[in-house]
XYZ file of C-alpha atoms in Angstrom:
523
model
C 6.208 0.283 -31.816
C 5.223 -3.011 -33.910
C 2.588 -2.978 -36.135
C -0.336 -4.983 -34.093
C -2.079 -7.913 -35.976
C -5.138 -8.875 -35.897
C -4.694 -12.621 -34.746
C -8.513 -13.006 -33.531
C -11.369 -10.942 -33.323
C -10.865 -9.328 -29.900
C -8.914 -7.052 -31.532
C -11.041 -5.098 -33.373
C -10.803 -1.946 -35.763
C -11.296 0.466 -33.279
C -8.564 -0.697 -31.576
C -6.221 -0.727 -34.273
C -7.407 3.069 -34.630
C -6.135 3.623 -31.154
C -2.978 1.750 -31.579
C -2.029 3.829 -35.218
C -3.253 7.124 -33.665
C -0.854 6.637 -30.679
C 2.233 6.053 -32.606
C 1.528 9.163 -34.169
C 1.037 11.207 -31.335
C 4.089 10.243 -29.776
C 5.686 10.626 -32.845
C 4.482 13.940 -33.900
C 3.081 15.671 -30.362
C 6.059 16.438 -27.661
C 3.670 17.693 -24.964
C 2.416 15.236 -23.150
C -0.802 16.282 -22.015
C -1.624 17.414 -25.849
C -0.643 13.609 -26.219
C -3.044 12.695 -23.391
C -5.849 14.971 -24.839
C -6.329 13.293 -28.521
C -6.317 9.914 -27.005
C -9.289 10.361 -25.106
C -11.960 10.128 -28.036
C -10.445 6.308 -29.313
C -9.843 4.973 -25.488
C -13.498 5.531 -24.527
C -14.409 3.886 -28.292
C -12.657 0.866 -27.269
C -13.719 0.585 -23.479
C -16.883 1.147 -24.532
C -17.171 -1.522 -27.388
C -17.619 -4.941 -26.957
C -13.715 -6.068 -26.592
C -13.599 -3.605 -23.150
C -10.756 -2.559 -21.158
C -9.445 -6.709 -22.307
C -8.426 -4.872 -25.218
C -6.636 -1.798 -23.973
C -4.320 -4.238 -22.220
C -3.632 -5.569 -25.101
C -2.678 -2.147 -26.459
C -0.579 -1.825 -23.386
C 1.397 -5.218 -24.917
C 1.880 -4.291 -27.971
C 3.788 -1.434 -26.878
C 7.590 -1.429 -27.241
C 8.827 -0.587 -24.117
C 7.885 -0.001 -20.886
C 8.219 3.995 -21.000
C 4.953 3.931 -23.397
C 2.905 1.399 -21.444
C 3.357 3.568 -18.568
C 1.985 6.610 -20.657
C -0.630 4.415 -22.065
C -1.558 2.981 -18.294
C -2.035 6.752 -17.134
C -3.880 7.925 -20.706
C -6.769 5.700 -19.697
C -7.114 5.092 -15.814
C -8.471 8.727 -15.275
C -10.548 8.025 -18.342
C -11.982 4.955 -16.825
C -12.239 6.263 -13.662
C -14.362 9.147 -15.140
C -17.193 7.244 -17.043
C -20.368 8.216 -16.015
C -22.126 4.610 -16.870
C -20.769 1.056 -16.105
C -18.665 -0.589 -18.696
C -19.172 -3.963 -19.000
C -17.011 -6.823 -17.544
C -15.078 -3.419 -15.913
C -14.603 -4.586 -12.903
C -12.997 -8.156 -14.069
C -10.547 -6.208 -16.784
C -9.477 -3.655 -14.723
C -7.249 -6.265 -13.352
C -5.362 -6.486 -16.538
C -3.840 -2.647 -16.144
C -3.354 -3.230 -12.337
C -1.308 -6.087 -13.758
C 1.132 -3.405 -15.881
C 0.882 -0.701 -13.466
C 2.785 -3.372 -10.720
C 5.503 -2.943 -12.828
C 6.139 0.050 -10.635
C 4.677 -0.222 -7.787
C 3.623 -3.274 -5.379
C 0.558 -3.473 -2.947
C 0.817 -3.293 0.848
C -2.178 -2.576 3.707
C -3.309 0.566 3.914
C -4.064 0.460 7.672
C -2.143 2.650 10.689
C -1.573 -0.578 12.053
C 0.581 -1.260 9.817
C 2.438 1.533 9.205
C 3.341 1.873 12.949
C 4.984 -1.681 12.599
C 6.950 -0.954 9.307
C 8.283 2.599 11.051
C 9.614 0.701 13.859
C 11.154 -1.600 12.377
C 12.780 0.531 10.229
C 14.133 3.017 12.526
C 14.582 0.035 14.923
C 12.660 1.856 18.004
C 13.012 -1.288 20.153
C 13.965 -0.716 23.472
C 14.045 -2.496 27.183
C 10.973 -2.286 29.084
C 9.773 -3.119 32.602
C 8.458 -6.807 33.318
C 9.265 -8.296 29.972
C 12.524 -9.832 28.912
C 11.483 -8.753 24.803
C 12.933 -6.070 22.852
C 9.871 -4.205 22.740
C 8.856 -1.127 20.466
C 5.979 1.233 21.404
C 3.412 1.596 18.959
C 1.383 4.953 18.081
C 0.588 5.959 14.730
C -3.110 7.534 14.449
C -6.056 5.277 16.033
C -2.749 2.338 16.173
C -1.962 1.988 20.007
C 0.081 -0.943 21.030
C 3.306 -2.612 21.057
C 5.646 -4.668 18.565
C 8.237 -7.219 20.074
C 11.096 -9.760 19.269
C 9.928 -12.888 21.072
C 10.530 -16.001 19.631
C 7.934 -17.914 17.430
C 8.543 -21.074 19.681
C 6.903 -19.790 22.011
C 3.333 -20.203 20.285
C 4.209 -23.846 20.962
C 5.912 -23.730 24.308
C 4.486 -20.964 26.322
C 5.486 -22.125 29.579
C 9.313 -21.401 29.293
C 11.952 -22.390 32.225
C 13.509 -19.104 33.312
C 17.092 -20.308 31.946
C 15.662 -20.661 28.536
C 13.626 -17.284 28.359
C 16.936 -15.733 29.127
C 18.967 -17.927 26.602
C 16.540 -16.732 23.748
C 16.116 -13.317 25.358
C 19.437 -13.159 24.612
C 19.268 -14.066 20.941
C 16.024 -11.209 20.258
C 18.397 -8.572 22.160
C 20.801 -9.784 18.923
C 18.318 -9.744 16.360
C 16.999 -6.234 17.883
C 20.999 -4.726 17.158
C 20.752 -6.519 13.594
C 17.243 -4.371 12.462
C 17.472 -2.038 9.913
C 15.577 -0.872 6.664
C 15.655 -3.889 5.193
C 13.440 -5.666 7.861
C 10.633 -3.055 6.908
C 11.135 -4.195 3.093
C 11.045 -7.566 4.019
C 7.270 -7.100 6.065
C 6.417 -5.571 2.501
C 7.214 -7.711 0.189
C 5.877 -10.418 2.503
C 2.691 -8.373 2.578
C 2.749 -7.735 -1.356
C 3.070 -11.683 -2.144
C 0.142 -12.713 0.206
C -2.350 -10.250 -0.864
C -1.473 -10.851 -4.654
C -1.959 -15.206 -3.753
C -4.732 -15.028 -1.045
C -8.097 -15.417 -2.127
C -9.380 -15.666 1.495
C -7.593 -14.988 5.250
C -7.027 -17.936 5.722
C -4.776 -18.800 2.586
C -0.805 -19.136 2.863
C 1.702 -17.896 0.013
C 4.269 -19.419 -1.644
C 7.844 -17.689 -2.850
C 11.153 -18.127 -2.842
C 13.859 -15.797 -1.229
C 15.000 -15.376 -5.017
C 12.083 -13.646 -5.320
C 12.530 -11.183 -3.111
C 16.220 -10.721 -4.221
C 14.717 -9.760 -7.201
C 11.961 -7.491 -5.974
C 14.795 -5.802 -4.425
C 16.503 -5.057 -7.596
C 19.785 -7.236 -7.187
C 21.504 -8.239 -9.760
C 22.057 -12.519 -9.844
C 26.085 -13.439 -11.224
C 26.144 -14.875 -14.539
C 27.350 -18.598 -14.511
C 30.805 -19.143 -16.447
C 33.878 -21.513 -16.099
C 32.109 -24.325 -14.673
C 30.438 -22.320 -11.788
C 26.295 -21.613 -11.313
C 25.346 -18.223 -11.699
C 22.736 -16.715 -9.371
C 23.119 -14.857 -6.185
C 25.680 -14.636 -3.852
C 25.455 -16.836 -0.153
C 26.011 -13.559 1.578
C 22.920 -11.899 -0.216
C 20.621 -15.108 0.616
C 21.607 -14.989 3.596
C 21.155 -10.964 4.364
C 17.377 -12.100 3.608
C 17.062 -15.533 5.457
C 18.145 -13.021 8.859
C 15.379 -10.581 7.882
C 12.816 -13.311 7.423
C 13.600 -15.151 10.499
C 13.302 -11.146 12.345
C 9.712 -10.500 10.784
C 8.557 -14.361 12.297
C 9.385 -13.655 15.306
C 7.853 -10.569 15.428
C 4.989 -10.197 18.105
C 1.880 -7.820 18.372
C -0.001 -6.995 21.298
C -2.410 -4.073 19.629
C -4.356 -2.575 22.342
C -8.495 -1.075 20.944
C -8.544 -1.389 17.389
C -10.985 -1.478 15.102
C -11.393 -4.599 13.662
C -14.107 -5.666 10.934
C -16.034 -9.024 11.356
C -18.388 -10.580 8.753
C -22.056 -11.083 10.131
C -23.763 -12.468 6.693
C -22.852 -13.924 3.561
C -26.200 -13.196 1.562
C -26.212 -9.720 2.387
C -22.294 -8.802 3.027
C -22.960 -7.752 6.448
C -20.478 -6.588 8.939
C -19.619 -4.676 11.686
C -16.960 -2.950 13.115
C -15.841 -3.256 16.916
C -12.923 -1.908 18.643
C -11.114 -5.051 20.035
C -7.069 -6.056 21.620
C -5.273 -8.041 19.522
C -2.100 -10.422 19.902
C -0.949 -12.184 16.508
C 2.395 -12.774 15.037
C 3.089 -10.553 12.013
C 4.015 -13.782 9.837
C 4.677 -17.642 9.945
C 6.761 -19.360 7.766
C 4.810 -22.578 7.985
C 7.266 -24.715 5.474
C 10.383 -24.737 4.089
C 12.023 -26.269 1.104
C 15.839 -26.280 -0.506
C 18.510 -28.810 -0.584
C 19.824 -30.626 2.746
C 24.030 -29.860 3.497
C 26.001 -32.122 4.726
C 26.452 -30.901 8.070
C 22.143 -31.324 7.733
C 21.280 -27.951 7.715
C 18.970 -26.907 4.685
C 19.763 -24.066 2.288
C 16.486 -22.385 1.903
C 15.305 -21.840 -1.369
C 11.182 -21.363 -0.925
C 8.855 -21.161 1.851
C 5.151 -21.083 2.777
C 3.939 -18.219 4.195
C 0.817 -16.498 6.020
C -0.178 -13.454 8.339
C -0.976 -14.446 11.944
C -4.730 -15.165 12.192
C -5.939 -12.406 14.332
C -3.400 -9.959 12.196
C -4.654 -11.576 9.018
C -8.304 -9.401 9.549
C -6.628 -6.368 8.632
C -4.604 -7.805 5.569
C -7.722 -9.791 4.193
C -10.850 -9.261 5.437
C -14.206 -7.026 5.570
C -12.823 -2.981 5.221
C -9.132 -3.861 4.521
C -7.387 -1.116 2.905
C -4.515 -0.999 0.431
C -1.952 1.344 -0.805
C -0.161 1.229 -3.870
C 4.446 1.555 -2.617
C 6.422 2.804 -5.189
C 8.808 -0.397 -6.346
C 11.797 1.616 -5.656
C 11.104 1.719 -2.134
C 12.162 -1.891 -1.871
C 14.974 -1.485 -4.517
C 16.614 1.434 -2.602
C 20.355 0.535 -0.727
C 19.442 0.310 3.041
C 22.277 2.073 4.015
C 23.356 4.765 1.152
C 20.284 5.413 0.554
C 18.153 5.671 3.460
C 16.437 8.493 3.047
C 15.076 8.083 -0.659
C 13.833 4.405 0.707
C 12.074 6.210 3.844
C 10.496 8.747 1.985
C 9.127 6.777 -0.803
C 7.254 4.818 2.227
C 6.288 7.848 3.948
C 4.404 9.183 0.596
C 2.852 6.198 -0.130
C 1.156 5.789 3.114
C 0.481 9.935 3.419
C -1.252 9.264 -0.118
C -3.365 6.758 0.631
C -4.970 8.666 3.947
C -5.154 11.996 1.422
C -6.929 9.997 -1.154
C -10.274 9.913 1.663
C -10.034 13.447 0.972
C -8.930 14.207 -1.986
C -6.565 16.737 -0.378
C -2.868 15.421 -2.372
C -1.842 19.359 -2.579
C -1.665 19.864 0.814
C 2.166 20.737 1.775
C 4.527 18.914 3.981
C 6.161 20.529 6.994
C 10.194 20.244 6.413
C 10.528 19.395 10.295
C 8.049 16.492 9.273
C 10.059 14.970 6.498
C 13.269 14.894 8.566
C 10.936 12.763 11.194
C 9.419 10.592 8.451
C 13.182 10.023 7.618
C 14.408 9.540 11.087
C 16.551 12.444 11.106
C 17.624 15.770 13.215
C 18.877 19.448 11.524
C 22.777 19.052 11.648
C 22.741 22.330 13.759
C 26.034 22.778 13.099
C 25.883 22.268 9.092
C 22.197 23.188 8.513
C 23.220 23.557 4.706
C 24.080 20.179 4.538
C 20.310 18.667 5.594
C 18.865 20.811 3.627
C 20.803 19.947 0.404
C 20.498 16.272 1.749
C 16.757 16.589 1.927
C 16.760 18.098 -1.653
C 18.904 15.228 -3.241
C 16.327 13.053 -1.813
C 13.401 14.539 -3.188
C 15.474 14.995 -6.608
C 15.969 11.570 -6.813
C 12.872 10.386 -5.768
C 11.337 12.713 -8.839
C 13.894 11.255 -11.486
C 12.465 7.544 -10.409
C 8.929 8.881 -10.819
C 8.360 8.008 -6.792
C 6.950 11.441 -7.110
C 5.718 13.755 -9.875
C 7.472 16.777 -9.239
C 8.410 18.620 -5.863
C 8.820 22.439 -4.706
C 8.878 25.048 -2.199
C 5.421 26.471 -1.169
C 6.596 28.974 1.650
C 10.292 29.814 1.350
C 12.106 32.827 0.456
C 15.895 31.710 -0.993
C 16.887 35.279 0.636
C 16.359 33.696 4.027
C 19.844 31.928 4.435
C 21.679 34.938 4.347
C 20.062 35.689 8.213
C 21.147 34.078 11.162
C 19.249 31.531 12.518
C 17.819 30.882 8.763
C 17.685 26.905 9.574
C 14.996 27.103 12.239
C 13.287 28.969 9.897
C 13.707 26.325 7.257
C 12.371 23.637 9.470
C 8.774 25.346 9.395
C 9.019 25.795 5.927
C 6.576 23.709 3.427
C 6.931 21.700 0.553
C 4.510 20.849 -2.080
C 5.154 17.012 -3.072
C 2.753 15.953 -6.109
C 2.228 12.230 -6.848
C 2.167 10.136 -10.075
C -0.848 10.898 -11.750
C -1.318 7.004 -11.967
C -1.480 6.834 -8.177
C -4.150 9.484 -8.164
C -5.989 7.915 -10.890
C -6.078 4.449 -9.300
C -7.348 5.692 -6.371
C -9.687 7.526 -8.066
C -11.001 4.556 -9.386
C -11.195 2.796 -6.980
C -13.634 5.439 -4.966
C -15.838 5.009 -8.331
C -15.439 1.610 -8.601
C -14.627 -0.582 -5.090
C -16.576 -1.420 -2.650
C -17.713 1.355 -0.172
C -16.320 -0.912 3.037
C -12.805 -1.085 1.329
C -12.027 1.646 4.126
C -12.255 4.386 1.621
C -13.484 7.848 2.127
C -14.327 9.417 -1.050
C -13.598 13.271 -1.442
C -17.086 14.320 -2.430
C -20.152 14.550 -0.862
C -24.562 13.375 -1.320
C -25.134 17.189 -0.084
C -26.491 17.872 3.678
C -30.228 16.611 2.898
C -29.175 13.127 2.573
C -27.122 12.923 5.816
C -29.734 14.685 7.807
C -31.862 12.224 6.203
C -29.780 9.179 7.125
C -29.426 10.709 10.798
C -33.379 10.843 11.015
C -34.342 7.908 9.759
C -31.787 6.394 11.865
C -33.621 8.234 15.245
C -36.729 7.771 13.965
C -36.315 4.098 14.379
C -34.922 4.186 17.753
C -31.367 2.617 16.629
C -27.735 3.096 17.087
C -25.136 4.205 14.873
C -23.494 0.934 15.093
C -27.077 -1.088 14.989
C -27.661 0.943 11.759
C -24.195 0.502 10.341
C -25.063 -3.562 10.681
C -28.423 -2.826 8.619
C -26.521 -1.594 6.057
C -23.713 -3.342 5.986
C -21.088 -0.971 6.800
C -18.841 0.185 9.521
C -20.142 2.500 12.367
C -17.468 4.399 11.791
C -18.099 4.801 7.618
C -21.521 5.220 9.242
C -20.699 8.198 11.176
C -19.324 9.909 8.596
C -22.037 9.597 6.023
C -24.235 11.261 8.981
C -21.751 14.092 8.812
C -21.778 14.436 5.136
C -17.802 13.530 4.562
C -18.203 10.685 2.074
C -19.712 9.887 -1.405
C -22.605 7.037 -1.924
C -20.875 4.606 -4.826
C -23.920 3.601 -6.715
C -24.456 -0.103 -4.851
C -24.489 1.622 -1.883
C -26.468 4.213 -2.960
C -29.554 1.728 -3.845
C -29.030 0.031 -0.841
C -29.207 3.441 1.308
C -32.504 3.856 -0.366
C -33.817 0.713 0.253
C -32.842 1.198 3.745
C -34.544 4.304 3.684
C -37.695 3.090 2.333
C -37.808 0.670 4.758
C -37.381 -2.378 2.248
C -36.391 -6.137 3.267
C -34.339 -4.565 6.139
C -35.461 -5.966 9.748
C -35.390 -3.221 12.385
C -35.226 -5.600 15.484
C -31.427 -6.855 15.409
């Protein structure tokens, strides 16, 4: 690792401290945690001195390669997300590591929603349905009731269709419907990951290029030589132009869900109410490339945004994010399928788990195979299993996951007959990166309590009998309450039940609600 130099005063001596004592570790310690342990003392010198987590990432640069950055990144997040007293500028820096730890891993919405949409388009669950002429996939995935189709975005400008040309482009979805696979579902999130890292507001559009997402996919452009361009191949460009055109004209019709709506800028009110909503997914609102001859335009970028009822639960009061391994996007469609379908399922599983807290609880082997989209081979049970096992192998060597293993199975078992129905109710302990537990950890410490978090511990009984009183005592609702306060009914409800921590702005603002302070009680 290069010697940092002190080019301005940010970097101070404490930091060059860090810096000398973590060459030495790594150096001189093999075990990492022993590594993690005498790192502690100089990480919380720096964040707590005047240069602030600003200066850590610049720790994180200095590093020589992106092996120690990561170990660096997951040194101090649980370290951070540990301090018992605000740092300050925290909040504003912490943006720096975020910036190193999407290195391996992009954002997408956290939201059931969402992951009902991505599942069917993966496992292409389209189908015919009575009284509509749209491939049309049924949607159920938790409190997410509704249905996704392939209906053409020209039809937000011509509703009133002539029956001949509903069943010309009827035709052409039933053709896009046999051409979605895996790579439609990466396509929703890396359209996702782009617009949440541009948009500073709902209504904001993106801008990238379908390089871009070449890249994020992990291809490979030719190098130029004799006389030729280098850069990707048509074929490739045009494997992505398909997908993108699929994911615009790709309909919702959500039935109740719960959808967040801001009531006051000066005190960050808003409410939650359970309403049906119709949006496109996306809509690619401009294009620009070079013209061909025959007048068609090669693509190169495009403008992007969500549709505007969808965009309220991208970007909006209680959205939610989750943190997808980068693999997941870089993984072959086809070859390999299940690694790419796994490292989604995980991500979204950890993201519900982190309410809890509960990451060690095991997965069912029957519900892996689903997650996948896949049966037993009742004739070759072996090979599943050994398939599922490669999987979660591989997955571990990419650092999707931390480490995998059996929690109830006996290896004696396939000797008896039958042993593969017995495998199916087997369980299997998957642990994650300890920089997605971290993050998430932090961000229960540190976000906003209506970022549709639950955090794992609890204010004790007394204060949600209190809440529940006070609440009764002044003749309100739960969802007239949840207003007051500024939260959802549904965060609401929970508090009453004692299932969530008070973050400290909340917490003051509980009291104050308590107390009766500069709250009016006649909404």
């Amino acid at each position: 690792m290069p010697k940092a130099k002190r080019e301005n005063e940010d970097i101070s001596e404490s930091f060059e401290t860090l810096l000398t004592r973590f060459e030495r570790l790594r150096k001189e310690e093999p075990d990492l945690p022993k590594r993690m342990a005498g790192l502690v003392p100089f990480v919380l010198e720096v964040v707590q001195g005047s240069g602030g987590v600003k200066q850590l990432e610049q720790l994180i640069h200095y590093s020589s390669d992106q092996e120690s950055a990561a170990e660096l990144i997951e040194a101090i997040l649980p370290i951070l997300a540990n301090l018992t007293r605000d740092v300050p500028g925290l909040e504003k820096d912490i943006a720096l590591l975020a910036e190193k730890l999407a290195r391996n891993n992009i954002t997408v919405p956290g939201i059931s929603p969402y992951e009902a949409i991505r599942d069917a388009l993966a496992k292409n669950t389209f189908m015919q349905l009575d009284n509509t002429p749209w491939p049309t996939a049924v949607l159920q995935e938790g409190e997410a009731k509704g249905q996704a189709q392939l209906k053409p975005a020209m039809l937000d400008e011509q509703p009133l269709m002539p029956p001949e040309e509903v069943e010309k482009w009827s035709a052409l979805m039933w053709k896009q419907r046999e051409e979605l696979s895996d790579l439609d579902a990466d396509t929703l999130d890396m359209l996702s990951h782009v617009w949440l890292q541009q948009a500073n507001t709902a209504d904001n559009y993106a801008v990238a290029s379908v390089d871009d997402f070449l890249q994020m996919r992990g291809l490979k452009p030719k190098r130029g030589g004799g006389g030729r361009r280098g850069g990707y191949e048509p074929e490739q460009r045009t494997d992505m132009l398909k997908a993108l055109a699929h994911i615009q004209n790709l309909w919702l019709n959500m039935g109740e869900v719960e959808v967040n709506e801001e009531l006051g800028k000066k005190r960050k009110l808003n409410r939650s109410s359970k309403q049906a909503v119709q949006s496109r997914a996306f809509v690619i609102t401009d294009r620009m490339g070079q013209t061909r001859l025959d007048g068609h335009m090669d693509v190169q970028r495009f403008a992007f945004r969500p549709g505007i009822l969808f965009a309220r639960f991208l970007f909006g009061p209680g959205r939610q994010t989750a943190l997808l391994s980068a693999k997941a996007v870089q993984y072959d469609p086809y070859r390999q399928k299940w690694e790419k379908r796994l490292a989604r399922y995980f991500s979204w599983q950890w993201r519900v788990r982190a309410r809890l807290g509960d990451y060690n609880k095991p997965y069912q082997v029957q519900a892996l195979l689903e997650a996948v989209g896949e049966e037993l081979n009742i004739r070759y049970p072996a090979k599943t299993r050994e398939r599922l096992e490669k999987a979660l192998e591989a997955l571990k060597e990419d650092g999707v996951i931390a480490g995998w293993e059996y929690e109830k199975w006996e290896e004696q078992i396939v000797e008896q007959r039958g042993w593969a129905e017995i495998w199916l109710e087997a369980t299997i302990l998957i642990i994650p990166p300890q920089a997605i537990r971290d993050t998430y950890r932090f961000l229960k410490r540190h976000g906003d309590e209506n970022a549709g978090i639950d955090l794992a511990f609890n204010d004790g009984e007394g204060m949600a009998e209190l809440v529940r009183k006070t609440r009764k005592d002044r003749k309100l609702s739960q969802a007239q309450a949840a207003v007051e306060l500024g939260v959802t009914q549904s965060y609401l409800s929970k508090l009453e039940t004692n299932q969530v921590e008070l973050s400290n702005a909340f917490r003051k603002r509980l009291e104050e609600w308590l107390s009766g302070k500069n709250y009016d009680q006649k909404l």
